[in-house]
XYZ file of C-alpha atoms in Angstrom:
616
model
C 20.513 -20.187 18.491
C 21.544 -21.194 15.139
C 20.747 -18.216 13.356
C 21.671 -19.628 9.841
C 19.254 -22.630 10.523
C 16.608 -19.970 11.445
C 16.925 -17.471 8.586
C 17.052 -20.803 6.168
C 13.703 -21.710 7.904
C 11.751 -18.245 7.859
C 12.482 -18.178 4.043
C 11.193 -21.310 3.367
C 8.109 -20.655 5.019
C 7.713 -17.112 3.424
C 7.607 -18.734 0.334
C 11.133 -18.503 -0.617
C 13.177 -16.284 -1.352
C 11.584 -15.352 -5.233
C 8.653 -14.323 -3.305
C 10.630 -11.690 -1.268
C 10.619 -8.227 -2.927
C 12.096 -6.174 -0.022
C 13.619 -7.220 3.248
C 15.408 -4.952 6.115
C 15.218 -4.506 9.952
C 14.621 -1.849 12.275
C 15.420 -2.800 16.009
C 13.551 -5.812 16.543
C 11.684 -6.992 13.578
C 12.544 -8.027 10.249
C 10.412 -6.492 7.629
C 9.281 -8.101 4.214
C 7.733 -6.450 1.362
C 6.380 -9.948 -0.532
C 5.182 -10.664 -4.234
C 2.356 -12.843 -2.861
C 1.399 -12.642 1.006
C -0.532 -16.113 0.397
C 2.804 -17.762 0.127
C 3.693 -17.068 3.478
C 2.980 -19.674 6.176
C 2.411 -17.505 9.271
C 1.556 -20.157 11.712
C 4.773 -21.862 11.027
C 7.140 -19.202 11.168
C 5.412 -18.410 14.703
C 6.064 -21.557 16.038
C 9.957 -21.401 14.887
C 12.416 -20.956 17.940
C 13.609 -17.133 17.737
C 10.293 -15.525 16.539
C 8.317 -14.056 19.330
C 5.511 -13.565 16.511
C 4.421 -12.313 13.056
C 2.285 -9.303 12.467
C 1.508 -8.069 8.928
C 0.442 -4.090 8.676
C 1.652 -1.555 6.353
C 1.510 -3.629 3.340
C 4.753 -5.828 4.772
C 4.663 -9.008 6.300
C 6.861 -8.474 9.735
C 8.581 -11.238 11.919
C 9.521 -10.019 15.040
C 12.656 -11.427 16.378
C 13.892 -9.322 19.144
C 17.176 -8.592 20.032
C 19.061 -10.501 17.307
C 17.064 -9.484 14.364
C 20.384 -8.356 12.707
C 22.046 -11.587 13.057
C 19.223 -13.222 11.341
C 18.803 -10.545 8.932
C 22.173 -10.803 8.102
C 21.995 -14.772 7.927
C 19.075 -14.200 5.131
C 21.028 -11.880 3.009
C 24.018 -14.462 3.084
C 22.156 -17.237 1.931
C 19.887 -15.227 -0.566
C 21.840 -12.706 -2.163
C 18.873 -10.568 -1.710
C 21.203 -7.408 -1.346
C 22.072 -7.476 -5.027
C 18.581 -8.430 -6.375
C 16.725 -5.773 -4.603
C 18.271 -3.396 -6.388
C 16.454 -4.061 -9.730
C 13.237 -5.342 -8.149
C 10.065 -3.958 -8.237
C 7.758 -5.138 -5.557
C 4.707 -5.844 -7.663
C 2.249 -5.336 -4.903
C -0.785 -3.197 -4.635
C -1.709 -0.978 -1.689
C -3.538 1.596 -0.624
C -2.182 4.911 -0.541
C -1.815 5.137 3.229
C -0.356 1.753 3.450
C 2.271 2.753 0.366
C 2.945 5.756 2.560
C 4.071 3.739 6.115
C 5.756 1.207 3.911
C 7.811 4.304 2.460
C 8.335 6.253 5.974
C 9.323 2.774 7.488
C 11.985 1.955 4.746
C 13.485 5.548 4.825
C 13.739 5.630 8.739
C 14.046 1.926 10.017
C 17.747 1.350 8.721
C 18.830 4.388 10.621
C 16.871 4.289 14.006
C 20.399 2.660 15.759
C 22.447 5.751 14.976
C 19.568 7.921 15.536
C 19.198 6.898 18.768
C 22.666 6.549 19.617
C 23.188 9.903 18.361
C 20.327 11.238 20.418
C 21.824 9.310 23.907
C 25.035 11.179 23.445
C 23.227 14.698 22.973
C 21.387 13.802 26.107
C 24.473 12.740 27.962
C 26.259 15.961 26.906
C 23.573 17.903 27.868
C 23.484 16.875 31.671
C 27.349 17.135 31.756
C 27.410 20.421 30.762
C 24.361 21.743 32.722
C 25.715 20.240 36.048
C 29.365 21.492 35.078
C 30.732 17.969 35.529
C 32.766 18.704 31.975
C 33.271 22.712 30.948
C 30.342 23.518 28.446
C 32.780 25.632 26.310
C 35.952 23.549 26.600
C 36.895 21.335 23.528
C 35.829 17.919 25.631
C 31.727 19.314 25.617
C 32.381 20.384 21.890
C 33.691 17.133 20.339
C 31.404 14.870 22.342
C 28.997 17.382 21.076
C 30.175 16.931 17.361
C 29.732 12.768 17.728
C 25.983 13.386 18.962
C 25.162 16.313 16.343
C 27.107 14.760 13.012
C 23.879 12.613 12.506
C 21.466 15.228 12.868
C 23.255 17.956 10.919
C 23.824 15.548 8.030
C 20.912 14.150 7.987
C 19.986 14.538 4.480
C 22.926 12.928 3.309
C 22.173 9.643 5.279
C 18.740 9.688 4.366
C 19.177 10.449 0.582
C 20.987 6.445 0.973
C 17.819 5.157 2.689
C 15.394 7.043 0.354
C 17.550 6.163 -2.733
C 17.220 2.450 -1.577
C 13.577 2.491 -1.234
C 12.799 4.521 -4.833
C 15.510 2.091 -6.208
C 17.646 5.435 -6.977
C 21.594 5.374 -7.658
C 22.653 6.181 -4.100
C 26.156 8.134 -5.176
C 23.749 10.230 -6.994
C 21.323 10.659 -4.116
C 24.596 11.443 -1.921
C 25.799 14.338 -4.002
C 22.651 15.740 -4.522
C 21.836 15.621 -0.751
C 25.723 17.576 -0.295
C 24.961 20.280 -2.670
C 21.912 21.601 0.101
C 24.394 21.666 2.591
C 27.531 22.872 0.231
C 29.604 25.197 2.488
C 29.346 28.128 0.430
C 25.754 28.317 0.244
C 25.454 27.465 3.698
C 27.918 30.858 4.319
C 25.700 32.675 1.534
C 22.405 31.910 3.866
C 24.456 33.218 6.958
C 25.803 36.635 5.169
C 21.980 37.300 3.914
C 23.107 37.426 0.519
C 21.048 37.173 -2.640
C 21.676 34.372 -4.946
C 20.080 33.543 -8.325
C 20.186 30.794 -11.012
C 20.209 31.872 -14.463
C 18.318 34.893 -13.707
C 15.983 33.233 -11.254
C 15.911 34.292 -7.427
C 16.977 31.187 -5.436
C 15.580 31.122 -1.528
C 18.227 30.250 0.356
C 17.308 27.882 3.490
C 18.906 25.808 6.083
C 19.038 22.234 4.759
C 20.653 20.593 7.516
C 19.034 18.114 9.748
C 16.252 18.564 7.456
C 13.725 15.510 6.336
C 11.287 16.531 4.165
C 13.053 18.539 1.427
C 15.825 15.538 0.216
C 13.146 12.971 0.304
C 11.001 14.923 -1.905
C 13.947 15.550 -4.182
C 14.844 11.809 -4.056
C 11.669 10.763 -5.375
C 11.657 13.155 -8.203
C 15.097 12.058 -8.903
C 13.693 8.579 -9.517
C 11.953 9.729 -12.335
C 14.914 12.029 -13.887
C 17.405 9.424 -13.460
C 15.044 6.810 -15.077
C 13.987 9.160 -17.804
C 17.969 9.718 -18.871
C 18.772 5.848 -18.388
C 16.587 4.763 -20.868
C 17.227 7.605 -23.540
C 20.558 7.510 -23.343
C 22.981 5.211 -24.969
C 24.583 2.575 -23.042
C 27.916 3.949 -24.159
C 27.801 6.976 -22.269
C 24.989 6.477 -19.629
C 27.367 5.915 -16.841
C 28.384 9.137 -17.401
C 25.616 11.734 -18.239
C 23.176 10.075 -16.248
C 24.677 11.347 -13.216
C 26.252 14.624 -15.106
C 22.766 15.454 -15.604
C 20.580 14.266 -12.911
C 22.703 16.601 -10.366
C 23.102 19.476 -13.330
C 19.070 19.360 -13.594
C 17.852 18.045 -9.518
C 20.228 20.546 -7.331
C 18.938 24.016 -8.993
C 15.196 22.379 -9.068
C 16.014 21.364 -4.951
C 16.731 24.725 -4.639
C 14.213 26.866 -6.391
C 11.622 25.030 -5.937
C 11.316 21.623 -3.788
C 13.118 22.528 -1.187
C 11.484 26.258 -0.645
C 8.213 24.522 -0.815
C 9.283 21.391 1.558
C 10.888 23.766 4.407
C 7.295 25.646 3.951
C 5.202 22.583 4.579
C 7.727 21.860 7.466
C 6.751 24.817 8.801
C 2.639 24.175 8.466
C 3.289 20.641 10.033
C 4.984 21.932 13.164
C 2.791 24.770 13.671
C 0.149 22.421 12.973
C 0.861 20.154 15.724
C 1.779 22.930 18.082
C -1.546 24.098 18.166
C -3.029 20.611 18.903
C -0.499 20.242 21.436
C -0.935 23.882 23.014
C -5.282 23.091 23.315
C -4.426 20.583 26.079
C -0.703 19.150 26.396
C -2.513 17.105 29.220
C -5.270 15.324 27.007
C -2.050 15.212 24.145
C -0.449 13.262 26.119
C -3.404 11.013 27.407
C -4.171 9.932 23.833
C -0.637 9.552 22.665
C -0.061 7.253 25.778
C -3.131 5.345 25.436
C -2.929 4.981 21.911
C 1.294 4.468 21.199
C 1.713 0.700 21.722
C -1.667 -0.140 19.576
C 0.134 2.243 16.668
C 2.990 0.449 17.236
C 1.357 -3.215 16.890
C -0.244 -2.001 13.508
C 3.008 -0.340 12.263
C 1.164 3.531 12.501
C 3.666 5.172 14.464
C 6.004 5.068 11.470
C 3.680 8.277 10.542
C 4.916 10.094 13.279
C 8.571 9.898 13.124
C 8.869 12.678 10.419
C 6.686 15.278 12.636
C 8.980 14.211 15.488
C 12.466 14.923 13.852
C 10.539 18.126 12.018
C 9.527 19.545 15.482
C 13.407 18.956 16.455
C 14.330 21.234 13.480
C 12.039 23.705 13.610
C 11.535 24.447 17.403
C 14.779 22.350 18.660
C 12.569 19.955 20.817
C 9.857 17.464 20.492
C 7.115 16.889 23.063
C 5.979 13.447 21.222
C 8.814 11.856 22.455
C 8.000 12.343 26.100
C 4.580 12.036 25.834
C 5.137 8.189 24.581
C 7.818 7.484 26.604
C 5.360 6.264 29.961
C 3.779 4.218 27.374
C 7.208 2.211 26.395
C 7.576 2.071 30.502
C 4.129 0.868 31.278
C 4.836 -2.284 28.996
C 7.803 -3.005 30.802
C 6.171 -2.652 34.327
C 3.430 -4.696 33.081
C 5.816 -7.313 32.101
C 7.310 -7.241 35.595
C 4.103 -7.568 36.903
C 3.276 -10.639 35.313
C 7.004 -12.402 36.071
C 5.682 -11.876 39.910
C 2.653 -13.234 39.415
C 3.039 -16.363 37.132
C 3.476 -19.630 37.874
C 4.059 -20.861 34.335
C 7.949 -21.385 34.600
C 8.387 -20.388 30.820
C 6.130 -17.348 30.975
C 8.585 -16.134 34.012
C 11.487 -16.198 32.130
C 10.213 -14.732 28.896
C 8.416 -12.004 31.077
C 11.419 -11.248 33.175
C 14.020 -11.009 29.683
C 10.831 -8.459 28.162
C 10.801 -6.528 31.454
C 14.849 -5.988 30.707
C 14.320 -5.113 26.863
C 11.417 -2.656 27.850
C 13.716 -0.751 29.828
C 16.173 -0.556 26.861
C 12.991 0.896 25.327
C 12.282 -2.392 22.858
C 8.755 -3.648 23.637
C 7.827 -5.966 21.074
C 8.712 -8.953 23.479
C 6.849 -7.742 26.151
C 3.379 -6.877 23.839
C 3.795 -9.795 21.534
C 5.326 -11.933 23.696
C 3.189 -11.011 27.044
C 0.934 -8.621 27.952
C -0.922 -8.622 24.491
C -1.803 -12.508 24.799
C -2.564 -12.188 28.404
C -5.029 -9.377 27.287
C -5.635 -7.341 31.116
C -2.003 -6.523 31.689
C -2.053 -4.970 27.840
C -4.964 -2.804 28.998
C -3.357 -2.502 32.289
C -0.040 -0.928 30.379
C -1.963 1.748 28.111
C -4.012 2.641 30.754
C -1.131 3.558 32.738
C 0.613 4.754 29.887
C -1.881 7.272 29.086
C -1.652 8.758 32.593
C 2.296 8.970 32.449
C 1.533 10.541 29.197
C -0.789 13.273 30.711
C 1.946 13.725 33.290
C 4.423 14.507 30.910
C 2.352 16.859 28.916
C 1.564 18.405 32.077
C 5.207 19.208 32.982
C 5.948 20.768 29.364
C 8.381 17.760 28.818
C 10.054 17.624 25.318
C 13.520 15.987 24.009
C 16.048 17.541 22.101
C 16.594 14.570 19.840
C 14.698 11.515 18.812
C 15.688 7.874 20.538
C 14.206 4.709 21.675
C 12.384 5.627 24.982
C 14.348 3.777 27.312
C 15.849 4.292 30.875
C 18.935 5.127 29.599
C 17.703 7.878 27.386
C 15.551 9.885 30.380
C 18.204 12.686 30.049
C 17.624 13.303 26.429
C 13.924 14.853 27.517
C 16.084 18.080 28.849
C 12.929 19.881 28.884
C 10.689 19.270 31.867
C 13.346 16.334 32.996
C 11.358 15.751 36.284
C 8.151 15.473 35.097
C 9.123 13.193 32.469
C 10.844 10.857 35.263
C 7.664 11.121 37.619
C 5.737 10.273 34.607
C 8.052 7.280 33.350
C 8.558 5.490 36.822
C 4.914 6.452 37.752
C 3.801 4.177 34.527
C 6.760 1.669 35.213
C 5.874 0.747 38.883
C 2.023 1.457 38.559
C 1.526 -1.350 35.547
C 3.758 -3.649 37.925
C 1.441 -3.306 40.824
C -1.799 -3.226 39.271
C -1.082 -6.451 36.901
C -0.006 -8.140 40.155
C -3.240 -6.872 41.980
C -5.429 -7.164 38.840
C -4.192 -10.491 37.911
C -4.826 -12.733 34.154
C -5.844 -15.626 32.818
C -3.029 -17.765 32.619
C -2.834 -20.456 29.719
C -1.398 -23.711 31.022
C 1.450 -25.062 29.138
C 1.111 -28.753 27.311
C 2.871 -30.401 30.322
C 0.946 -28.458 32.927
C -2.605 -28.908 30.794
C -1.610 -32.807 30.437
C -0.564 -32.944 34.381
C -4.133 -31.326 35.847
C -6.049 -33.264 33.616
C -4.272 -36.688 34.716
C -4.086 -35.535 38.429
C -5.597 -37.415 41.523
C -6.364 -34.137 43.057
C -8.447 -32.429 40.674
C -11.547 -32.811 42.025
C -9.792 -31.191 45.586
C -8.870 -28.033 43.588
C -11.441 -24.878 42.717
C -11.070 -25.740 39.469
C -14.682 -27.450 38.420
C -14.993 -29.214 35.108
C -18.324 -27.434 33.919
C -18.750 -29.263 30.826
C -17.404 -32.007 27.922
C -17.601 -31.948 24.535
C -17.047 -34.845 22.357
C -15.257 -35.536 18.962
C -17.779 -34.779 16.355
C -15.688 -36.627 13.883
C -12.977 -39.360 13.537
C -9.630 -38.563 12.413
C -6.157 -37.317 13.991
C -6.231 -34.441 16.739
C -4.122 -31.456 15.727
C -3.632 -28.068 17.505
C -5.309 -24.983 16.471
C -2.131 -23.613 16.102
C -0.964 -26.091 13.612
C -3.380 -25.356 11.170
C -2.799 -23.333 7.928
C -5.647 -20.591 8.872
C -4.855 -17.440 11.042
C -7.813 -16.649 12.353
C -8.312 -20.079 13.616
C -4.677 -20.569 14.447
C -4.237 -17.091 16.036
C -6.985 -18.172 18.626
C -9.492 -15.305 17.140
C -12.521 -17.630 17.189
C -11.932 -19.092 20.482
C -10.119 -22.232 21.915
C -10.241 -25.678 20.605
C -8.595 -28.297 18.360
C -8.606 -29.122 15.221
C -9.337 -32.657 13.481
C -8.450 -33.690 10.054
C -11.042 -36.531 9.204
C -10.650 -40.153 8.343
C -14.595 -40.426 7.283
C -16.971 -38.126 5.769
C -19.423 -37.811 8.736
C -20.286 -35.114 11.402
C -21.871 -35.934 14.289
C -23.073 -33.649 17.081
C -20.531 -33.300 20.031
C -23.285 -32.188 22.762
C -26.943 -31.933 23.595
C -27.988 -28.927 22.535
C -29.379 -26.638 19.759
C -28.006 -25.827 15.990
C -27.865 -22.103 16.478
C -26.525 -21.495 12.853
C -26.757 -24.185 9.599
C -24.800 -22.319 7.032
C -26.580 -22.636 3.686
C -23.539 -24.058 2.657
C -23.781 -26.858 4.743
C -19.650 -26.304 5.538
C -19.771 -24.855 9.131
C -22.413 -25.689 12.214
C -22.910 -23.383 15.751
C -24.172 -25.608 18.487
C -25.210 -23.923 21.655
C -24.832 -27.146 24.373
C -27.840 -27.044 26.813
C -25.303 -25.860 29.390
C -24.341 -22.675 27.942
C -21.254 -23.507 25.780
C -21.184 -22.457 22.257
C -19.308 -24.758 19.680
C -18.198 -24.009 16.085
C -17.808 -26.697 13.391
C -15.796 -25.513 10.498
C -15.574 -28.736 7.999
C -12.483 -27.599 6.042
C -10.575 -24.848 5.361
C -11.867 -22.036 3.006
C -14.917 -24.561 1.831
C -17.146 -21.556 2.172
C -15.986 -21.311 -1.602
C -17.781 -24.817 -2.842
C -21.437 -23.263 -1.955
C -22.233 -26.609 -0.680
C -20.947 -28.606 -3.672
C -19.881 -32.090 -2.027
C -21.935 -31.454 1.585
C -24.681 -32.783 2.925
C -26.733 -31.587 5.473
C -29.257 -32.975 8.336
C -29.885 -30.630 10.776
C -31.614 -26.437 9.923
C -30.697 -23.707 12.215
C -32.654 -24.394 15.182
C -33.351 -28.194 14.934
C -32.661 -29.980 18.864
C -29.901 -32.351 18.662
C -28.479 -35.093 20.827
C -24.871 -35.850 21.572
C -23.972 -38.581 18.478
C -26.640 -37.253 16.062
C -25.602 -37.501 12.411
C -25.926 -33.652 11.251
C -23.729 -33.662 7.933
C -21.625 -35.817 5.856
C -19.232 -34.641 3.080
C -17.188 -36.246 0.111
C -13.596 -36.224 1.544
C -12.211 -38.082 -2.057
C -14.255 -35.059 -4.114
C -12.868 -32.433 -1.638
C -9.140 -33.670 -1.777
C -9.467 -33.682 -5.488
C -10.649 -29.995 -5.424
C -7.461 -29.154 -3.796
C -9.085 -28.454 -0.110
C -7.887 -28.613 3.077
C -10.030 -30.794 5.247
C -8.871 -29.621 8.701
C -11.728 -28.956 10.704
C -11.207 -26.532 13.525
C -13.655 -27.248 16.786
C -13.652 -24.312 19.126
C -15.565 -22.665 21.608
C -16.446 -19.418 20.653
C -17.246 -18.093 24.304
C -13.976 -19.023 25.487
C -13.847 -16.000 27.511
C -16.531 -17.279 29.719
C -14.447 -20.051 31.062
C -11.532 -20.092 32.854
C -9.621 -22.366 30.297
C -10.496 -25.021 27.786
C -8.495 -28.410 27.834
C -7.790 -30.406 25.186
C -8.199 -34.553 26.636
C -6.926 -36.118 23.203
C -4.105 -36.346 21.232
C -3.264 -38.227 18.159
C -6.420 -40.766 16.689
C -9.747 -40.307 17.953
C -13.144 -42.069 17.080
C -16.524 -39.746 16.971
C -17.972 -39.484 20.395
C -15.128 -39.555 22.355
C -14.822 -36.657 25.245
C -12.056 -34.366 23.470
C -12.516 -30.756 25.388
C -13.091 -30.066 29.207
C -14.523 -26.538 29.973
C -13.256 -25.324 33.195
C -14.999 -22.582 35.056
């Protein structure tokens, strides 16, 4: 794959580098914060070779790449020079508080997910090696491996100080020095010795800050304003010296005296609150989390759980959320494997197999976006089996000793209730695969297969029977819905069909039937055919804003029409002059009632020619 070219295409279609306020990546996604979302051509990006899908959530424009995301990210950074630009750029975007909170968490934790998962895997491996006495749990080998796995968690305040400083636009070196002060050896020794310390006569409440999450994030947020104040008031000749001087001299005592103790207390409340809910019913907790986890991931809302998981590990030494959501990851992987065995489409077979292996490694985006969610039933099956698996894990009291990707390799990290977790994981994996094979799914034919199916001389001998035909309501050029610049129609949310770029301003009825909706703005018409097909003709994109200007309607809601009756006219020159895209979607809004809806035309079409075949 040409990563340089893919990077260039993404940047071009996202509105250029000047439209990018921030960019980072997680395990599978490029996460853009854009200055103007309207400049991004989502449908064009989704069609790029190497892009799985595009999603928008948490105030971010997310391009799902898969395992090669880091290479595409590096190519974008190399081409645009964004790394240096971002440090002085504000997003300029508004959003509700919840979206900003999710964006904040993802920005802080995403850059360290790989290291976080690797450290957890090392901890799990060392646990197994020591528990089964493969190595001496008191010997040097065990202790050195433990140091490799625990170093990330022990020095987490320092690592998060770097990512938080980047997110809050704070000097990273000041942030690291502040975090280092929290775990300074003399203060740690004072805590262990239970010494009474004070600062300028004010008692200091000593606490353990290694492995903590909340204290350093709050401290860096406040540091943003302290640093900003001194950067403004100090003369440039002394700014570089005195800004760090005052920041550290103010922020470390302030953190030890107030921010840290309050944050530690808050951490305890969060942990106790979660434990209370969990103890009400571990099984129900597991069912709910297992069922909803992949839905939360789709919308980017799973980031809200990351600090809770890490906080549980810090406070209790283990976390049950990790264990209860692991089966949901396995279930998506199993459903993808079921699609591999069930489908006859070669492209889908290849995609589902690669998605299965990615899912085993804990990366579900290829399975969810590329396979199960598009086919619907496999996704529902996977969510159901994930719920059952989560309930099993909850019932066994399964809990992880580290925060990791939920892969088959990280099973040893679930050191508490491991047997139950293994049962839950493989039950969800195998169950989803088997149910997907048994229940099946509606499979969309590829373009070549569609053409062959329509042209085949033996089509009348197959169990597929054409129930209805839809004729072109316009003269013009046929386009695929996925090509048009409207995410609702392009994504198939309104139903299957085609789009036509009109050559004249006349719209004719495509079927015999009834006008079920003639919009007052005269730009769109709903028609129900005599055989039950519900058809929407939407003249142009965003033309509802014209409030009927440039349109003439010849029908009303309830009018009976025959195929070829003139139902509307529109002024093409005037609408183009006003800047409107006249591409007209023609969709079957009750597409789920049919096995498939096959486009029969490409390129130029004349009104009255057969364009869609509805299959049962």
